Coordinates of C-alpha atoms and ligand atoms in Angstrom, one line a residue:
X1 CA 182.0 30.7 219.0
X2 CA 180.0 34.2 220.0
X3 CA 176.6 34.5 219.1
X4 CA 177.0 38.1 218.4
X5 CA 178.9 37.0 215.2
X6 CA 177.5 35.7 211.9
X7 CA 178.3 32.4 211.0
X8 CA 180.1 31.8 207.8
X9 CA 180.1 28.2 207.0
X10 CA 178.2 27.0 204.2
X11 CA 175.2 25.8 206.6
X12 CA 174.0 26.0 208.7
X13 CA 173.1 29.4 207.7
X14 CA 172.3 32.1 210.2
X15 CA 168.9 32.7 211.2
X16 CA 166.4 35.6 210.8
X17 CA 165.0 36.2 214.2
X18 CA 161.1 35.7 212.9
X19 CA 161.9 32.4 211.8
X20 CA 163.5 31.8 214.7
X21 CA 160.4 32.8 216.6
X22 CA 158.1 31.3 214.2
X23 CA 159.8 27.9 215.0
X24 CA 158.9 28.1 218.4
X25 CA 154.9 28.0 218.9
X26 CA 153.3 26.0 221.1
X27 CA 152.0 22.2 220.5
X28 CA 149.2 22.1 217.8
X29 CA 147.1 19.0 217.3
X30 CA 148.8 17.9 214.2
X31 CA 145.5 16.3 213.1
X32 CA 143.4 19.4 213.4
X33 CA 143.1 22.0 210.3
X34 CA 145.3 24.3 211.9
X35 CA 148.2 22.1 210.9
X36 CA 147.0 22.3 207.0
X37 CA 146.9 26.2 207.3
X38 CA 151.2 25.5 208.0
X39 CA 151.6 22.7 206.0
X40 CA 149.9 24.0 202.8
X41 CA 151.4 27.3 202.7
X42 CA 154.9 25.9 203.6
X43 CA 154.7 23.7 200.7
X44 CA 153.5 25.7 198.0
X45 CA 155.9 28.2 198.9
X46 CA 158.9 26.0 198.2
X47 CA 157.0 25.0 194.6
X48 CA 156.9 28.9 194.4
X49 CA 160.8 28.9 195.2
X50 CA 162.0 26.2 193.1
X51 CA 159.8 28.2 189.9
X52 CA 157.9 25.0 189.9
X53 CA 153.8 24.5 188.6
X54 CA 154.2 20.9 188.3
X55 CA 156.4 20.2 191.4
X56 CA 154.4 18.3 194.1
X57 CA 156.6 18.6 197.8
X58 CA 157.3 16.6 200.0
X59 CA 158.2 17.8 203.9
X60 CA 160.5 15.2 205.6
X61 CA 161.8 15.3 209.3
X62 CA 165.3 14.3 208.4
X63 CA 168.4 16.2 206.7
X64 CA 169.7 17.2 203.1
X65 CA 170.7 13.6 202.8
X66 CA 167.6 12.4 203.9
X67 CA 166.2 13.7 200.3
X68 CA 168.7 12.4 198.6
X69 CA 167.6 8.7 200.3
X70 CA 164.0 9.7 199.3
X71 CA 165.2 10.3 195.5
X72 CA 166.6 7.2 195.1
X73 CA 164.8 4.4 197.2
X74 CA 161.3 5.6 195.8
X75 CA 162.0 5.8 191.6
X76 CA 165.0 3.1 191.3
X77 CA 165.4 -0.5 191.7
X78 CA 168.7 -2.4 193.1
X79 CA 171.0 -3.0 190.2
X80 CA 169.4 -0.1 188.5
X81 CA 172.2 1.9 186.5
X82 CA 172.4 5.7 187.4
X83 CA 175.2 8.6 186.0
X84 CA 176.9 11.1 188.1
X85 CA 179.5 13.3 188.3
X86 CA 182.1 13.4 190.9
X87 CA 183.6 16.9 191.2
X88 CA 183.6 17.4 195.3
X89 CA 182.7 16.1 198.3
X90 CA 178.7 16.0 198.3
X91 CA 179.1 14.6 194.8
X92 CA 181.2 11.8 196.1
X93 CA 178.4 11.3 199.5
X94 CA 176.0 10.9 197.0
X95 CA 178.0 8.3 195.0
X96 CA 178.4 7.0 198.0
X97 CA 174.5 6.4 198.8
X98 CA 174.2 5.2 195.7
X99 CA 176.5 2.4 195.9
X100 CA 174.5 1.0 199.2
X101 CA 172.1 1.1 197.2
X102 CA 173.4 -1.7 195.3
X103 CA 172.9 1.1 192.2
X104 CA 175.2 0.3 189.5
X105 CA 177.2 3.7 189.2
X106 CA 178.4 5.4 186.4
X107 CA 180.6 8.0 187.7
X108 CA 182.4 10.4 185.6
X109 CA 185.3 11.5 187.2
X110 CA 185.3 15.3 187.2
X111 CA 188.4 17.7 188.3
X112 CA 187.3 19.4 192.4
X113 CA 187.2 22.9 191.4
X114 CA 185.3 22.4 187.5
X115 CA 181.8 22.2 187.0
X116 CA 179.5 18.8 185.8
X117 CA 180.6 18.4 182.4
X118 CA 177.2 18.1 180.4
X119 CA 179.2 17.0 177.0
X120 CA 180.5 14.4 179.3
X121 CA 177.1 13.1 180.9
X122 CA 175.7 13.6 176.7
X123 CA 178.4 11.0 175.7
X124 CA 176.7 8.7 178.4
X125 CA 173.8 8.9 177.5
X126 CA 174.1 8.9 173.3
X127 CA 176.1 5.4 173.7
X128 CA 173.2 4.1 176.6
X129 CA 171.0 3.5 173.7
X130 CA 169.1 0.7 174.9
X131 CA 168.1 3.0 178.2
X132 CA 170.0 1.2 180.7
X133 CA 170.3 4.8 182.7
X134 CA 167.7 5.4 184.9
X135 CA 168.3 8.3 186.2
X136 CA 171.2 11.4 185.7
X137 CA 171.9 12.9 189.5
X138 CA 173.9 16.5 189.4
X139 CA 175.1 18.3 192.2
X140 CA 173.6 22.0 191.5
X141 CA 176.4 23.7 193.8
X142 CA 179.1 21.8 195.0
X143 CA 179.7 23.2 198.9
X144 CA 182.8 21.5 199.3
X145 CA 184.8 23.8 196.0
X146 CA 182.4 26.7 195.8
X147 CA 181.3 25.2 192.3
X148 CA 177.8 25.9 190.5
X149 CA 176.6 23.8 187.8
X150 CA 174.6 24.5 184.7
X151 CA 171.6 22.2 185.2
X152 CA 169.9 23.7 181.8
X153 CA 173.0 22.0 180.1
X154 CA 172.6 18.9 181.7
X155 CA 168.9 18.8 180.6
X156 CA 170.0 20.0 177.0
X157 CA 171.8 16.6 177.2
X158 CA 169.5 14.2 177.9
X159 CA 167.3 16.2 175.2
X160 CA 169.4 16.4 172.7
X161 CA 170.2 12.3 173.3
X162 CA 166.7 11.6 173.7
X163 CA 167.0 9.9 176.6
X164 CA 164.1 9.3 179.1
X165 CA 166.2 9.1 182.6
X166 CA 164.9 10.9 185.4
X167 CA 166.8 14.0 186.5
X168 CA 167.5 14.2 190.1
X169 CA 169.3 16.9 191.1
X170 CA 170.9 18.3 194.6
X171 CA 170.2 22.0 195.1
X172 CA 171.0 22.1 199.2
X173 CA 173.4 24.7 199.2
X174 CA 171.7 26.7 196.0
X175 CA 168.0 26.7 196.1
X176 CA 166.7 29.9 197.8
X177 CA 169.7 31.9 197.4
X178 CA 170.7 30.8 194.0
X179 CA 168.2 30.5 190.8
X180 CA 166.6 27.4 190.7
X181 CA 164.2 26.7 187.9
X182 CA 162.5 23.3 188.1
X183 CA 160.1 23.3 185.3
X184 CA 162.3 25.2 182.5
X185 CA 165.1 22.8 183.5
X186 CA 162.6 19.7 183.3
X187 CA 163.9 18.6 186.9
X188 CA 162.5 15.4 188.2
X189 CA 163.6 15.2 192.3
X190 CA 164.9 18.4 193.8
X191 CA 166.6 17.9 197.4
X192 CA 167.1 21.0 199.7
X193 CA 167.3 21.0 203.2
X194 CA 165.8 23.6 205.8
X195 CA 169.6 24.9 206.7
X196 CA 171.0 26.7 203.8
X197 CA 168.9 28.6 201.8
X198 CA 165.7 28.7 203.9
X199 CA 167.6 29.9 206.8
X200 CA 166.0 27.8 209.4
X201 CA 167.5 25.3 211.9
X202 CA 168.2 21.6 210.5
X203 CA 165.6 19.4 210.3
X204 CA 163.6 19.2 207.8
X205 CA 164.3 17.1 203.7
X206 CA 162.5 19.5 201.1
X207 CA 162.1 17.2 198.4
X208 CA 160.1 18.2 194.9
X209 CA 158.9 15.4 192.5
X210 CA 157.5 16.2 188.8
X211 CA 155.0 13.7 187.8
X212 CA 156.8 11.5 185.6
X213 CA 159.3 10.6 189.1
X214 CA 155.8 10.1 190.8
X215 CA 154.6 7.9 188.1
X216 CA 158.3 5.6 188.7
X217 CA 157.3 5.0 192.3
X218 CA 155.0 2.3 191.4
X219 CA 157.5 0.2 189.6
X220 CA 160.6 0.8 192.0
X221 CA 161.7 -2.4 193.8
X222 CA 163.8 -0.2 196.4
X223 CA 162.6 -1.0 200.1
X224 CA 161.6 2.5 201.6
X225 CA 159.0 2.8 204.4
X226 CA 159.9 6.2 206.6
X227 CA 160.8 7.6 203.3
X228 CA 158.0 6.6 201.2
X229 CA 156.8 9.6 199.4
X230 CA 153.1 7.7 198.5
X231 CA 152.4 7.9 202.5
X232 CA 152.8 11.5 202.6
X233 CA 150.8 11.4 199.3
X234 CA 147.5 9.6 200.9
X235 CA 148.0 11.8 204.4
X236 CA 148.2 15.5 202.3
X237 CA 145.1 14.6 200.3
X238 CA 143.2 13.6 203.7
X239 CA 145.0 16.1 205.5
X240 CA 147.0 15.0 207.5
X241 CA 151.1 13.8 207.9
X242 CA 151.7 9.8 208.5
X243 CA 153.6 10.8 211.4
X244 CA 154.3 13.4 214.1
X245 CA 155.2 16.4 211.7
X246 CA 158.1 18.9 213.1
X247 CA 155.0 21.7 212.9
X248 CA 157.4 24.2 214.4
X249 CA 160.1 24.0 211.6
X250 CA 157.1 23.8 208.9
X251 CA 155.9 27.3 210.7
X252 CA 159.5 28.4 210.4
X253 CA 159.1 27.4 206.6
X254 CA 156.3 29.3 205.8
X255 CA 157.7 32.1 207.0
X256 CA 160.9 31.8 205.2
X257 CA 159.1 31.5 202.0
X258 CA 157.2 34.2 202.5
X259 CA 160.3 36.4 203.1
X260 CA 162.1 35.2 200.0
X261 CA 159.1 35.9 197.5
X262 CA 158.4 39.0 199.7
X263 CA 162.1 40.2 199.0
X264 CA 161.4 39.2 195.3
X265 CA 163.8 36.4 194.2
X266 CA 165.4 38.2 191.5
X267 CA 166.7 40.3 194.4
X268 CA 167.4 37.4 196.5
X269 CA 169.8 36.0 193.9
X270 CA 171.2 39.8 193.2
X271 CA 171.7 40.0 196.8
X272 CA 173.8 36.6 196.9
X273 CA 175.6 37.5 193.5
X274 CA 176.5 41.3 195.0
X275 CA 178.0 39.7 198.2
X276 CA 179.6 36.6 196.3
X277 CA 181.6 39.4 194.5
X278 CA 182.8 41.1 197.4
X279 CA 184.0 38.1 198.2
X280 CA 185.9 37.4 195.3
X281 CA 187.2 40.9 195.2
X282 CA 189.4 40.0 198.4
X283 CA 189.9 36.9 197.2
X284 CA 192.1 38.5 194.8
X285 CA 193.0 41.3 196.5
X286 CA 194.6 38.6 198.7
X287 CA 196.2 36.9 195.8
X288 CA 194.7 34.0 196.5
X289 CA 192.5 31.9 194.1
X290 CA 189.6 30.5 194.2
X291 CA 189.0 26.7 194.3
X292 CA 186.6 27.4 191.2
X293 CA 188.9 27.1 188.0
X294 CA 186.7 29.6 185.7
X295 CA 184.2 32.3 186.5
X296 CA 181.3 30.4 185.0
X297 CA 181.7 27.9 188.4
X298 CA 181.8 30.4 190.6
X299 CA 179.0 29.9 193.1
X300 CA 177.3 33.2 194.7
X301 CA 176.7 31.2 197.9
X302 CA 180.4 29.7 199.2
X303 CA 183.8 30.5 197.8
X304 CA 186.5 28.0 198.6
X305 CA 189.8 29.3 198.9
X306 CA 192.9 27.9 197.8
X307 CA 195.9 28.9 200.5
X308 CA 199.6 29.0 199.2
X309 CA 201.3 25.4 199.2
X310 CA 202.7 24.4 202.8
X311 CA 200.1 26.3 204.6
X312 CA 197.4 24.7 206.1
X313 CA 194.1 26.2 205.6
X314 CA 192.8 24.9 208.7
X315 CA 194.6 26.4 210.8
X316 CA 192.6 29.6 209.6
X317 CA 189.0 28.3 210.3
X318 CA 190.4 27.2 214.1
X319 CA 192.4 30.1 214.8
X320 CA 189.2 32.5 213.6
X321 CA 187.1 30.1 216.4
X322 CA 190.0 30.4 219.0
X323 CA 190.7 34.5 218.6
X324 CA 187.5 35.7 217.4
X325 CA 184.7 33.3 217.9
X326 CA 183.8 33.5 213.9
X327 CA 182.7 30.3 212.1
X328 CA 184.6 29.3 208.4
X329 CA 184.1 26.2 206.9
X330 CA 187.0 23.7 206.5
X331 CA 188.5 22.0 203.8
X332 CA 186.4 18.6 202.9
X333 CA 187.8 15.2 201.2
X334 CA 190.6 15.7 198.6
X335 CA 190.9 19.2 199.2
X336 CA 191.1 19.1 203.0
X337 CA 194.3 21.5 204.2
X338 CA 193.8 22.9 200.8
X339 CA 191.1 25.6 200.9
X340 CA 189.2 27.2 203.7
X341 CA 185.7 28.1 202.7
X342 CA 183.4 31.4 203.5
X343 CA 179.4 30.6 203.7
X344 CA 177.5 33.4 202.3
X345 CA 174.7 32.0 201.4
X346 CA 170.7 32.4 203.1
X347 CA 170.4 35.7 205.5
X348 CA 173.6 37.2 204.9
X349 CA 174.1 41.3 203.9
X350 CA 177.5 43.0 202.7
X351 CA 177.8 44.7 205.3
X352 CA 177.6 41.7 207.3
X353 CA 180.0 39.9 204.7
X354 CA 182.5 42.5 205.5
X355 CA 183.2 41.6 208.8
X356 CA 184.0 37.5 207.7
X357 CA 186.2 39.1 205.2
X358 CA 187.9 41.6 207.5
X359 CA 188.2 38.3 210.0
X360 CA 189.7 36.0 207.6
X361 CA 192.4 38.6 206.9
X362 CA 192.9 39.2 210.9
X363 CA 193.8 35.3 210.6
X364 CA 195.9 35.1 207.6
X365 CA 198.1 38.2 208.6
X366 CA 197.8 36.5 212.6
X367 CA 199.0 33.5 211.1
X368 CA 201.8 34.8 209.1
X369 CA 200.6 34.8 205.9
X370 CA 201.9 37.5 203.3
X371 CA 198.4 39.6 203.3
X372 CA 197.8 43.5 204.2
X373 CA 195.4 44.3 206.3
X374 CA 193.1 45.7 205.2
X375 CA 193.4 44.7 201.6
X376 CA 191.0 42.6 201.2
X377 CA 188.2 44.7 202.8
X378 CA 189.4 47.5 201.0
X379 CA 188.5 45.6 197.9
X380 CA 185.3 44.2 199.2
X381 CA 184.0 47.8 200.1
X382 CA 184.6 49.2 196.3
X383 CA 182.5 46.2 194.8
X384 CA 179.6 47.3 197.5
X385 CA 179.7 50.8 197.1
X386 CA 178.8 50.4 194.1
X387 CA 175.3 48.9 192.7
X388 CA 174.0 48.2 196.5
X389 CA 171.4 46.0 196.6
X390 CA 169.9 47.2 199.6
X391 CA 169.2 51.2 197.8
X392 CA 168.3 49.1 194.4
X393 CA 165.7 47.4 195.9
X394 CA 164.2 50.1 198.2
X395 CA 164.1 52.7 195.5
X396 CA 161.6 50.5 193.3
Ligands
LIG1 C1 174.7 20.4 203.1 C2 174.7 19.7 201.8 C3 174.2 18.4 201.7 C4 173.9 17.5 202.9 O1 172.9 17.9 203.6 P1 172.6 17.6 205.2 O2 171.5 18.5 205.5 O3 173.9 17.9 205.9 O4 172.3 16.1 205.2 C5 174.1 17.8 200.5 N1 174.4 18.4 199.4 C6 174.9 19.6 199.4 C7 175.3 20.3 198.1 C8 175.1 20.3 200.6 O5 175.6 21.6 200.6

């Protein structure tokens, strides 16, 4: 891979080169007040990112799937009865935990390529009316098909069934790129990772809990110890962390935040959506579709792409390594061989997006796929010409 190219995958994101710097600093005391004046900061500004009052964080050294552990082993019980959709691949990893949980599962089966179907998870819940279901987990954006959810409907659902199940829902590959409204959407765990929308290296679980998923700590019978959120609870109030805190990543955090509200998010998700339809607009130009089945699904931070029966789609994303040192994502699960997947998600611009299209057609046409050069980009550069986000933004 060259490091003069933009990455493409759907995180690791590429990084700004402040936060890149503002990761590495030099070792702080961790117990001093300097470390609150980076914690603190970092915190509220994911609360500020998520649209959250009520939120409290919670700064884990550990993955996107470490948050998803920290969800479920602090609010739920073994044998506790949870309902999910399945419709791709971090769905199914989450399924997945749940079982080793020793959760009991409800999973509704969902076609990879549609959205969570909320009349679906309201059926569930009208017929659970002794409140077996503890909590409802949805995947916000599904990485694996390039699928965004409507979260709002899957809250309308447990409204409109009265039901009092926590909400937990997985916004790694949306929050900070794609709107994300904790309060209005009555949210009771959301999991991000540094990675994706933050634009920082991996390492840190983001994890926001409302107070009614705080409260359900006390009676949860899962064991949890590294993951315990009521440790980090005690060590914020007396200022501190319960253990050695990655500082440099929660400097890196800071930062990020402070670019993204900076930016202004409303331009943040414009910028995503203007790039996302670039995108799309070679997509098409290729005649290709796009994993998504319907326009409401399609996400502004990855687009999966379906390749012609026959043809493996991996072959794209190693070939683009091999000949041109540019990073695609693969295929994952049932739709392996099946679609290739551009990242645009986190620091990305369209001018920057240009070049992974104009890549991913060197591939296809190197590959011997029926493609014009050129066609794609061609495409690509009408959608930007038009509306830039970049003159939008400077001239207000
Ligand atoms: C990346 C991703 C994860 C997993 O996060 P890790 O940081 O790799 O542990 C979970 N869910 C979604 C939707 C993701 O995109």
């Amino acid at each position: 891979m060259s490091s003069q190219n933009p990455v493409f995958i759907p995180g690791p994101t590429n990084i700004p080169e402040d936060i890149r710097k503002a990761c590495d600093i030099a070792t702080i005391d961790h117990r001093s007040a300097q470390f609150q004046d980076i914690l603190n900061p970092a915190r509220s500004g994911v609360a500020q990112v998520i649209k959250s009052e009520a939120a409290e964080v919670f700064l884990f050294s550990a993955s996107g799937t470490g948050g998803w552990e920290t969800a479920i082993s602090n609010t739920l019980s073994p044998g506790d009865h949870v309902l999910i959709a399945r419709n791709g691949m971090f769905s199914h990893r989450w399924i997945d935990m749940c079982e080793r949980f020793g959760l009991t599962v409800s999973i509704i089966e969902t076609d990879w390529g549609k959205g969570l179907p909320a009349d679906k998870y309201e059926e569930h819940l009208k017929a659970d009316s002794g409140h077996q279901i503890k909590a409802v987990l949805a995947t916000h954006n599904e990485t694996a098909t390039g699928v965004v959810s409507d979260i709002g409907a899957i809250r309308a659902a447990l409204d409109s069934a009265r039901h009092p199940a926590l909400l937990f829902v997985d916004g790694v590959s949306s929050i900070g790129s794609m709107d994300f409204r904790f309060d209005d959407w009555g949210v009771d765990i959301a999991v991000t990772g540094s990675q994706k929308g933050f634009m920082l290296p991996v390492g840190l679980a983001i994890v926001a809990f409302s107070p009614k998923a705080i409260a359900a700590c006390e009676s949860a019978q899962h064991h949890r110890t590294y993951f315990d959120i009521r440790d980090m609870q005690r060590s914020y109030a007396a200022g501190g962390y319960p253990y050695t805190p990655a500082v440099g990543l929660m400097n890196g955090l800071r930062l990020a935040c402070d670019k993204l509200l900076d930016e202004g998010l409303d331009n943040v998700f414009a910028r995503h959506a203007h790039i996302a339809d670039g995108v799309r607009a070679a997509v098409s130009a290729w005649g290709l579709d796009l994993c998504a089945e319907r326009p409401e699904w399609y996400s502004n931070t990855v687009s999966a792409i379906t390749v012609p029966a026959h043809f493996d789609a991996t072959s794209i994303v190693t070939h683009a390594a091999d000949r041109y040192g540019v990073a695609f994502g693969v295929g994952l699960g049932d739709v392996a061989g099946k679609v290739f997947r551009i990242g645009h998600l986190g620091q990305l611009s369209d001018v920057l997006a240009l070049s992974g299209i104009a890549t991913a057609e060197m591939c296809m046409v190197d590959l011997g796929l029926n493609i014009a050069l050129g066609s794609g980009v061609a495409a690509a550069q009408e959608v930007y010409r038009v509306g830039s986000v970049f003159e939008a933004k400077n001239a207000a």
